[in-house]
Amino acid sequence: MEREVQIRGDVIRLGQLLKLAGVVDAGGQAAAFLAAHPVLVNGEPEQRRGRQLRAGDEVRVGDEVLRIRSD
């Protein structure tokens, strides 16, 4: 499944994106989630919740793909 996630500004951190997209309930859960589940950013494995993402980046969580759009 693919969906677009609208962000404000130019940059969002991976942990914030996971919360915004409803993957985790709170930003503090992002680190544990990333340690337990494979997450790909633009096709590369990523475990840093502070990873900066920009419009056009693609985050794959399980069978879901999140595409980032900026306003």
PDB file of C-alpha atoms in Angstrom, residues 2-7 9-12 17 40-43 51-60 65-71:
ATOM      1  CA  GLU A   2       1.266   3.454  -0.882  1.00  0.00           C
ATOM      2  CA  ARG A   3       0.281   6.777   0.594  1.00  0.00           C
ATOM      3  CA  GLU A   4       1.548  10.314   0.651  1.00  0.00           C
ATOM      4  CA  VAL A   5       2.348  12.075   3.917  1.00  0.00           C
ATOM      5  CA  GLN A   6       2.182  15.864   3.869  1.00  0.00           C
ATOM      6  CA  ILE A   7       4.789  17.646   6.005  1.00  0.00           C
ATOM      7  CA  GLY A   9       8.478  22.844   6.046  1.00  0.00           C
ATOM      8  CA  ASP A  10      11.339  21.140   4.251  1.00  0.00           C
ATOM      9  CA  VAL A  11      12.515  18.476   6.711  1.00  0.00           C
ATOM     10  CA  ILE A  12      11.005  15.902   9.074  1.00  0.00           C
ATOM     11  CA  LEU A  17       7.171  10.813  10.382  1.00  0.00           C
ATOM     12  CA  LEU A  40      13.864   1.294   4.444  1.00  0.00           C
ATOM     13  CA  VAL A  41      14.511   4.913   3.479  1.00  0.00           C
ATOM     14  CA  ASN A  42      14.944   5.264  -0.267  1.00  0.00           C
ATOM     15  CA  GLY A  43      15.708   1.538  -0.440  1.00  0.00           C
ATOM     16  CA  ARG A  51      17.304  10.603  10.155  1.00  0.00           C
ATOM     17  CA  GLN A  52      16.257  13.718   8.263  1.00  0.00           C
ATOM     18  CA  LEU A  53      13.767  13.224   5.449  1.00  0.00           C
ATOM     19  CA  ARG A  54      12.734  15.599   2.716  1.00  0.00           C
ATOM     20  CA  ALA A  55       9.982  15.849   0.115  1.00  0.00           C
ATOM     21  CA  GLY A  56      10.345  13.051  -2.417  1.00  0.00           C
ATOM     22  CA  ASP A  57      11.866  10.576   0.049  1.00  0.00           C
ATOM     23  CA  GLU A  58      10.242   7.165   0.325  1.00  0.00           C
ATOM     24  CA  VAL A  59       9.944   5.212   3.580  1.00  0.00           C
ATOM     25  CA  ARG A  60       8.958   1.529   3.488  1.00  0.00           C
ATOM     26  CA  VAL A  65       5.248   2.855   1.445  1.00  0.00           C
ATOM     27  CA  LEU A  66       5.126   6.415   2.733  1.00  0.00           C
ATOM     28  CA  ARG A  67       6.007   9.139   0.219  1.00  0.00           C
ATOM     29  CA  ILE A  68       6.865  12.526   1.680  1.00  0.00           C
ATOM     30  CA  ARG A  69       5.314  15.688   0.265  1.00  0.00           C
ATOM     31  CA  SER A  70       6.019  19.206   1.404  1.00  0.00           C
ATOM     32  CA  ASP A  71       3.561  22.091   1.302  1.00  0.00           C
TER      33      ASP A  71
END
